[in-house]
Short mmCIF file of C-alpha atoms and ligand atoms in Angstrom, two decimals:
data_model
loop_
_atom_site.label_atom_id
_atom_site.label_comp_id
_atom_site.label_asym_id
_atom_site.label_seq_id
_atom_site.Cartn_x
_atom_site.Cartn_y
_atom_site.Cartn_z
CA UNK A 98 246.29 71.18 -15.88
CA UNK A 99 243.41 68.78 -14.73
CA UNK A 100 240.50 71.03 -14.74
CA UNK A 101 237.39 69.85 -12.86
CA UNK A 102 235.57 73.12 -12.18
CA UNK A 103 233.36 73.11 -14.38
CA UNK A 104 232.13 71.66 -18.02
CA UNK A 105 232.47 74.93 -19.27
CA UNK A 106 236.05 74.40 -19.76
CA UNK A 107 235.73 72.06 -22.66
CA UNK A 108 237.72 73.53 -25.63
CA UNK A 109 237.09 72.14 -29.48
CA UNK A 110 238.35 69.26 -31.17
CA UNK A 111 240.32 69.04 -33.75
CA UNK A 112 237.46 67.42 -36.21
CA UNK A 113 235.02 70.45 -34.31
CA UNK A 114 237.36 73.20 -35.78
CA UNK A 115 237.25 71.90 -38.96
CA UNK A 116 233.33 71.92 -39.18
CA UNK A 117 233.96 75.13 -38.00
CA UNK A 118 236.27 76.57 -40.67
CA UNK A 119 234.58 74.63 -43.24
CA UNK A 120 230.78 76.09 -42.28
CA UNK A 121 228.94 77.60 -44.81
CA UNK A 122 227.38 81.30 -43.28
CA UNK A 123 225.45 84.17 -44.37
CA UNK A 124 223.98 86.84 -41.94
CA UNK A 125 221.60 85.08 -39.21
CA UNK A 126 219.88 88.20 -38.21
CA UNK A 127 218.17 88.15 -42.12
CA UNK A 128 217.57 84.03 -41.33
CA UNK A 129 220.01 83.87 -44.08
CA UNK A 130 223.05 81.40 -42.46
CA UNK A 131 222.46 77.88 -43.33
CA UNK A 132 224.45 76.14 -40.52
CA UNK A 133 222.06 78.06 -38.19
CA UNK A 134 219.43 77.40 -39.93
CA UNK A 135 220.71 73.60 -39.98
CA UNK A 136 221.64 73.64 -35.95
CA UNK A 137 218.13 74.53 -35.30
CA UNK A 138 216.42 72.38 -37.34
CA UNK A 139 218.41 69.40 -36.07
CA UNK A 140 217.79 70.74 -32.08
CA UNK A 141 213.86 71.00 -32.67
CA UNK A 142 213.40 67.80 -34.44
CA UNK A 143 216.02 66.07 -31.52
CA UNK A 144 213.76 67.80 -28.80
CA UNK A 145 210.11 66.88 -30.56
CA UNK A 146 209.48 70.94 -31.08
CA UNK A 147 208.10 73.12 -33.96
CA UNK A 148 211.30 75.94 -33.63
CA UNK A 149 214.58 76.60 -32.26
CA UNK A 150 216.58 79.60 -31.74
CA UNK A 151 220.45 79.71 -31.50
CA UNK A 152 221.58 82.01 -28.49
CA UNK A 153 225.07 83.08 -27.20
CA UNK A 154 224.48 81.83 -23.86
CA UNK A 155 222.40 79.51 -21.98
CA UNK A 156 221.38 82.95 -19.88
CA UNK A 157 220.11 84.68 -22.70
CA UNK A 158 218.42 81.56 -23.58
CA UNK A 159 216.64 81.27 -20.52
CA UNK A 160 215.66 85.28 -19.88
CA UNK A 161 214.40 85.34 -23.51
CA UNK A 162 212.05 82.25 -22.50
CA UNK A 163 211.07 84.12 -19.79
CA UNK A 164 210.48 87.37 -21.75
CA UNK A 165 208.69 85.59 -24.47
CA UNK A 166 205.97 84.30 -22.31
CA UNK A 167 205.29 85.73 -19.41
CA UNK A 168 204.48 89.73 -18.38
CA UNK A 169 206.30 92.04 -16.05
CA UNK A 170 204.63 91.50 -12.78
CA UNK A 171 203.78 88.23 -13.38
CA UNK A 172 205.42 85.32 -10.87
CA UNK A 173 207.96 82.41 -11.54
CA UNK A 174 208.11 79.15 -9.30
CA UNK A 175 211.12 77.75 -9.24
CA UNK A 176 213.98 76.06 -6.81
CA UNK A 177 215.99 78.01 -4.46
CA UNK A 178 218.48 76.72 -5.75
CA UNK A 179 218.01 77.28 -9.32
CA UNK A 180 220.92 78.54 -12.20
CA UNK A 181 218.44 81.61 -12.57
CA UNK A 182 217.61 82.69 -9.42
CA UNK A 183 221.68 82.61 -8.03
CA UNK A 184 223.47 82.87 -10.99
CA UNK A 185 221.74 85.16 -13.98
CA UNK A 186 222.33 88.58 -11.83
CA UNK A 187 218.91 88.65 -10.68
CA UNK A 188 217.91 89.27 -15.08
CA UNK A 189 214.22 87.74 -14.61
CA UNK A 190 213.75 90.16 -11.23
CA UNK A 191 215.30 93.23 -13.44
CA UNK A 192 215.02 92.61 -17.03
CA UNK A 193 211.94 90.46 -17.19
CA UNK A 194 209.97 92.11 -14.44
CA UNK A 195 209.05 88.88 -12.33
CA UNK A 196 208.15 88.01 -9.10
CA UNK A 197 210.20 84.71 -8.05
CA UNK A 198 208.59 82.37 -5.87
CA UNK A 199 210.76 79.71 -4.63
CA UNK A 200 210.93 76.05 -3.50
CA UNK A 201 213.38 74.91 -0.62
CA UNK A 202 214.92 71.71 -1.86
CA UNK A 203 219.02 71.08 -1.35
CA UNK A 204 218.79 69.19 -5.10
CA UNK A 205 217.40 71.66 -6.82
CA UNK A 206 214.38 69.95 -7.80
CA UNK A 207 210.68 70.52 -7.16
CA UNK A 208 207.80 67.92 -6.84
CA UNK A 209 204.25 68.64 -8.58
CA UNK A 210 202.29 69.31 -5.22
CA UNK A 211 205.04 71.72 -4.16
CA UNK A 212 204.77 73.37 -7.38
CA UNK A 213 200.98 73.71 -6.95
CA UNK A 214 201.15 75.01 -3.56
CA UNK A 215 203.45 78.21 -4.67
CA UNK A 216 200.41 79.19 -7.61
CA UNK A 217 198.87 82.25 -7.00
CA UNK A 218 196.02 83.17 -8.99
CA UNK A 219 193.78 85.21 -7.27
CA UNK A 220 191.74 88.27 -8.72
CA UNK A 221 192.92 90.11 -5.26
CA UNK A 222 194.84 93.04 -6.42
CA UNK A 223 197.63 92.35 -4.00
CA UNK A 224 199.10 89.50 -5.56
CA UNK A 225 201.03 88.45 -8.13
CA UNK A 226 199.46 86.38 -10.95
CA UNK A 227 201.61 82.72 -11.22
CA UNK A 228 201.87 82.43 -14.79
CA UNK A 229 204.99 80.29 -15.33
CA UNK A 230 207.24 77.31 -13.56
CA UNK A 231 210.87 76.75 -14.22
CA UNK A 232 212.56 73.54 -13.41
CA UNK A 233 216.02 72.70 -13.92
CA UNK A 234 217.47 69.40 -15.52
CA UNK A 235 220.02 68.78 -14.32
CA UNK A 236 220.34 70.88 -11.25
CA UNK A 237 223.58 72.38 -10.68
CA UNK A 238 223.62 73.35 -7.62
CA UNK A 239 221.84 70.53 -6.44
CA UNK A 240 224.52 68.10 -7.59
CA UNK A 241 223.27 67.45 -10.96
CA UNK A 242 220.12 65.73 -9.66
CA UNK A 243 217.42 65.08 -12.78
CA UNK A 244 214.19 65.13 -13.22
CA UNK A 245 212.58 61.45 -13.99
CA UNK A 246 210.04 61.33 -16.70
CA UNK A 247 207.60 61.22 -14.39
CA UNK A 248 208.63 63.74 -12.33
CA UNK A 249 208.63 65.98 -15.06
CA UNK A 250 205.02 64.80 -16.52
CA UNK A 251 203.47 65.41 -13.14
CA UNK A 252 204.83 69.21 -12.97
CA UNK A 253 203.91 69.16 -16.30
CA UNK A 254 200.29 68.00 -15.88
CA UNK A 255 199.92 70.78 -12.94
CA UNK A 256 201.11 73.65 -15.36
CA UNK A 257 198.24 72.42 -17.70
CA UNK A 258 195.73 72.72 -15.27
CA UNK A 259 196.17 76.05 -13.93
CA UNK A 260 197.63 77.65 -17.63
CA UNK A 261 201.15 78.22 -16.79
CA UNK A 262 203.90 78.23 -19.50
CA UNK A 263 206.51 75.13 -18.45
CA UNK A 264 210.11 76.37 -19.22
CA UNK A 265 213.15 73.71 -18.60
CA UNK A 266 216.63 75.25 -17.78
CA UNK A 267 218.06 72.00 -19.60
CA UNK A 268 221.75 73.81 -19.43
CA UNK A 269 222.41 69.77 -18.87
CA UNK A 270 219.54 68.04 -20.63
CA UNK A 271 221.05 65.47 -22.17
CA UNK A 272 223.00 64.23 -18.67
CA UNK A 273 219.74 64.15 -18.16
CA UNK A 274 219.19 61.78 -20.54
CA UNK A 275 221.84 60.12 -20.08
CA UNK A 276 220.94 59.07 -16.35
CA UNK A 277 217.55 58.25 -17.17
CA UNK A 278 218.22 56.34 -20.55
CA UNK A 279 214.95 58.38 -21.41
CA UNK A 280 215.24 60.34 -25.01
CA UNK A 281 215.40 63.78 -24.59
CA UNK A 282 212.63 64.68 -26.24
CA UNK A 283 210.56 63.10 -23.93
CA UNK A 284 212.03 64.77 -21.09
CA UNK A 285 211.16 67.95 -23.26
CA UNK A 286 207.53 66.99 -24.17
CA UNK A 287 205.69 68.48 -21.28
CA UNK A 288 207.48 71.52 -21.17
CA UNK A 289 207.00 74.47 -23.61
CA UNK A 290 210.20 76.10 -24.15
CA UNK A 291 213.61 74.08 -23.04
CA UNK A 292 216.76 75.88 -23.71
CA UNK A 293 219.84 73.48 -23.43
CA UNK A 294 223.75 74.50 -23.73
CA UNK A 295 226.26 73.28 -26.39
CA UNK A 296 229.04 74.54 -24.30
CA UNK A 297 229.09 72.62 -21.44
CA UNK A 298 229.25 68.69 -21.40
CA UNK A 299 228.83 69.03 -25.19
CA UNK A 300 232.01 70.36 -25.55
CA UNK A 301 231.14 73.59 -27.99
CA UNK A 302 232.85 76.68 -27.71
CA UNK A 303 230.05 79.18 -27.54
CA UNK A 304 225.98 78.62 -28.05
CA UNK A 305 222.69 77.70 -26.03
CA UNK A 306 219.25 76.93 -27.73
CA UNK A 307 215.96 77.43 -27.15
CA UNK A 308 213.26 75.21 -28.26
CA UNK A 309 209.53 75.34 -28.36
CA UNK A 310 206.02 76.18 -30.38
CA UNK A 311 207.03 78.43 -33.31
CA UNK A 312 204.72 81.44 -31.89
CA UNK A 313 206.39 81.47 -29.20
CA UNK A 314 210.13 81.04 -30.65
CA UNK A 315 208.98 83.93 -32.82
CA UNK A 316 208.22 86.50 -30.05
CA UNK A 317 212.03 85.10 -28.73
CA UNK A 318 213.13 86.35 -31.94
CA UNK A 319 212.66 89.77 -31.19
CA UNK A 320 213.23 89.57 -27.87
CA UNK A 321 216.55 88.22 -28.60
CA UNK A 322 217.24 90.78 -30.82
CA UNK A 323 216.63 93.20 -28.08
CA UNK A 324 219.24 92.00 -25.78
CA UNK A 325 222.09 92.03 -28.14
CA UNK A 326 221.36 88.95 -29.29
CA UNK A 327 221.31 88.91 -33.12
CA UNK A 328 224.65 87.07 -34.24
CA UNK A 329 225.71 87.87 -37.81
CA UNK A 330 227.67 85.01 -39.79
CA UNK A 331 227.10 82.73 -36.32
CA UNK A 332 227.21 79.62 -38.42
CA UNK A 333 231.19 79.20 -37.81
CA UNK A 334 229.62 78.88 -34.11
CA UNK A 335 226.52 76.50 -34.88
CA UNK A 336 228.41 74.13 -36.89
CA UNK A 337 230.36 73.55 -33.63
CA UNK A 338 227.42 73.15 -31.89
CA UNK A 339 225.75 70.61 -34.68
CA UNK A 340 229.02 68.42 -34.29
CA UNK A 341 228.31 68.52 -30.60
CA UNK A 342 224.90 67.13 -31.14
CA UNK A 343 226.08 64.66 -33.42
CA UNK A 344 229.20 63.38 -32.32
CA UNK A 345 229.10 64.34 -28.21
CA UNK A 346 225.89 63.32 -26.94
CA UNK A 347 226.67 59.53 -26.74
CA UNK A 348 230.12 60.58 -24.69
CA UNK A 349 228.27 62.10 -21.58
CA UNK A 350 227.46 58.86 -19.90
CA UNK A 351 231.18 58.69 -19.75
CA UNK A 352 231.94 61.92 -17.58
CA UNK A 353 229.07 60.19 -15.35
CA UNK A 354 230.70 56.78 -15.34
CA UNK A 355 234.12 58.88 -13.79
CA UNK A 356 231.97 60.89 -11.57
CA UNK A 357 230.93 57.62 -10.03
CA UNK A 358 234.88 56.08 -9.90
CA UNK A 359 236.38 59.10 -8.52
CA UNK A 360 233.31 59.18 -5.72
CA UNK A 361 233.61 55.66 -4.70
CA UNK A 362 237.31 55.69 -4.51
CA UNK A 363 237.50 58.59 -2.50
CA UNK A 364 234.26 57.43 -0.37
CA UNK A 365 236.31 54.01 0.43
CA UNK A 366 238.81 56.37 2.11
CA UNK A 367 236.31 58.09 4.20
CA UNK A 368 235.47 61.18 2.43
CA UNK A 369 232.09 62.86 2.38
CA UNK A 370 230.04 63.74 -0.28
CA UNK A 371 227.54 66.77 0.52
CA UNK A 372 224.73 65.35 -2.23
CA UNK A 373 224.25 62.60 -4.48
CA UNK A 374 226.18 63.18 -7.68
CA UNK A 375 224.17 60.58 -10.46
CA UNK A 376 225.46 62.45 -13.42
CA UNK A 377 228.69 64.49 -13.52
CA UNK A 378 229.00 66.85 -10.79
CA UNK A 379 229.91 66.34 -7.06
CA UNK A 380 230.03 68.82 -3.92
CA UNK A 381 232.48 67.76 -1.32
CA UNK A 382 232.65 68.53 1.91
CA UNK A 383 235.73 69.85 3.42
CA UNK A 384 237.04 72.59 6.23
CA UNK A 385 238.38 75.35 4.44
CA UNK A 386 237.46 75.37 1.20
CA UNK A 387 239.99 78.38 -0.15
CA UNK A 388 243.33 76.33 1.15
CA UNK A 389 242.20 73.05 -0.29
CA UNK A 390 241.89 75.08 -4.11
CA UNK A 391 244.78 76.62 -3.58
CA UNK A 392 246.66 73.27 -2.45
CA UNK A 393 245.13 70.85 -4.98
CA UNK A 394 246.18 73.92 -7.92
CA UNK A 395 249.62 73.43 -6.98
CA UNK A 396 249.47 69.68 -7.78
CA UNK A 397 247.79 70.97 -11.04
CA UNK A 398 244.45 70.23 -10.72
CA UNK A 399 241.92 72.98 -10.44
CA UNK A 400 238.29 72.92 -8.45
CA UNK A 401 235.80 75.42 -7.32
CA UNK A 402 235.06 76.13 -3.94
CA UNK A 403 231.49 76.35 -2.79
CA UNK A 404 231.09 78.54 0.12
CA UNK A 405 233.92 77.83 3.11
CA UNK A 406 233.40 74.42 3.47
CA UNK A 407 232.60 72.46 0.07
CA UNK A 408 234.14 72.19 -2.99
CA UNK A 409 232.50 71.09 -6.54
CA UNK A 410 234.26 68.83 -8.95
CA UNK A 411 232.94 68.30 -11.99
CA UNK A 412 233.57 65.65 -15.10
CA UNK A 413 233.35 66.36 -18.88
CA UNK A 414 234.87 65.40 -22.01
CA UNK A 415 238.58 66.42 -21.38
CA UNK A 416 238.83 64.32 -18.78
CA UNK A 417 239.86 61.09 -19.58
CA UNK A 418 240.73 57.77 -17.42
CA UNK A 419 244.08 58.45 -16.62
CA UNK A 420 243.39 62.28 -15.24
CA UNK A 421 240.48 60.73 -13.60
CA UNK A 422 243.54 58.19 -11.66
CA UNK A 423 246.05 61.38 -11.46
CA UNK A 424 243.06 63.43 -9.89
CA UNK A 425 242.02 60.40 -7.42
CA UNK A 426 246.06 60.54 -6.28
CA UNK A 427 246.21 64.08 -5.80
CA UNK A 428 243.19 64.08 -3.67
CA UNK A 429 244.48 60.93 -1.45
CA UNK A 430 247.55 62.45 -1.33
CA UNK A 431 246.41 65.99 0.22
CA UNK A 432 243.59 64.24 2.42
CA UNK A 433 240.83 66.53 1.00
CA UNK A 434 238.03 65.77 2.52
CA UNK A 435 239.43 63.78 5.34
CA UNK A 436 240.27 66.72 7.37
CA UNK A 437 241.99 68.60 4.73
C1 PLP B 155 225.61 77.14 -17.60
C2 PLP B 155 224.17 77.06 -17.20
C3 PLP B 155 223.44 78.18 -17.55
C4 PLP B 155 223.64 79.22 -18.31
O1 PLP B 155 224.39 78.92 -19.20
P1 PLP B 155 225.38 80.26 -19.66
O2 PLP B 155 225.95 79.91 -21.51
O3 PLP B 155 226.77 79.83 -18.80
O4 PLP B 155 224.79 81.42 -19.85
C5 PLP B 155 222.17 78.08 -16.99
N1 PLP B 155 221.49 77.12 -16.45
C6 PLP B 155 222.34 76.13 -15.83
C7 PLP B 155 221.59 75.15 -15.22
C8 PLP B 155 223.81 76.37 -16.08
O5 PLP B 155 224.26 75.17 -15.39
#
């Protein structure tokens, strides 16, 4: 099977499994797991922040970031395409008690001016107070669109001017860094907190890391425990994450190259893509998504449908050049995106 559904399907390599098998461990709820502590120190340093916290998932990392920096009844500004808006089971509303003010843009991005327009900070008791902003870099539903450094800095300035916390859902922050050729810590600098996933294109089996200042991360640790995210000998998992950060970041650019080659090959045949695809995620227009997904599966290719008229194709480290060629050939044979 050539699995192009998501970069979450990546499996740990033999070398990563070896690092996991040899990981030194302790009880991380006591702060005594040396491998978790090493991962957290490494991640904080890599993103230029004071502190880091290992999380079971990106969903928990995002939620904890808001629990630690907002109060129930506050409002948060985010894109109408944002992952926390679509795919996190309404946790910001239900668990953090936040009102979501959305900005509509197909790429899942917001400009500093759009953010500024959505801020509500009046004493009039009719209104919820805006206290935070969430950007997603890169944007999942936006076809892997990224924020440039200048764009993040401009939003950061608006946030500072209004006393707002800026959180980055950086599930794929290192893809943004690869695409912009800007180090991840610069993209993180304007943000109070960033959560990035180890379990996507970086290839670890489980986990995300939340980074930020020490005081915020101190609160975050309590909220992680409250949500049941306090793990014990988590060093087995942290060792995989550390291995991924040390060895796999540089490979993300290869995923982007393969995504580009895939797109160019099919566009030459007249296939239409719905959005730009500057990183590893592509959305392709089709006439009947369910039937395309089923017919590709018969050829050993797995993709996800998006609605009834588009499919999503994601490149990742378990897809090599031979798989790329095979996928292009299958899409051509089935005329996917050209009447199919
Ligand atoms: C995958 C993803 C998450 C959530 O991560 P999980 O580990 O699956 O909970 C959050 N944001 C974005 C943009 C994602 O792609």
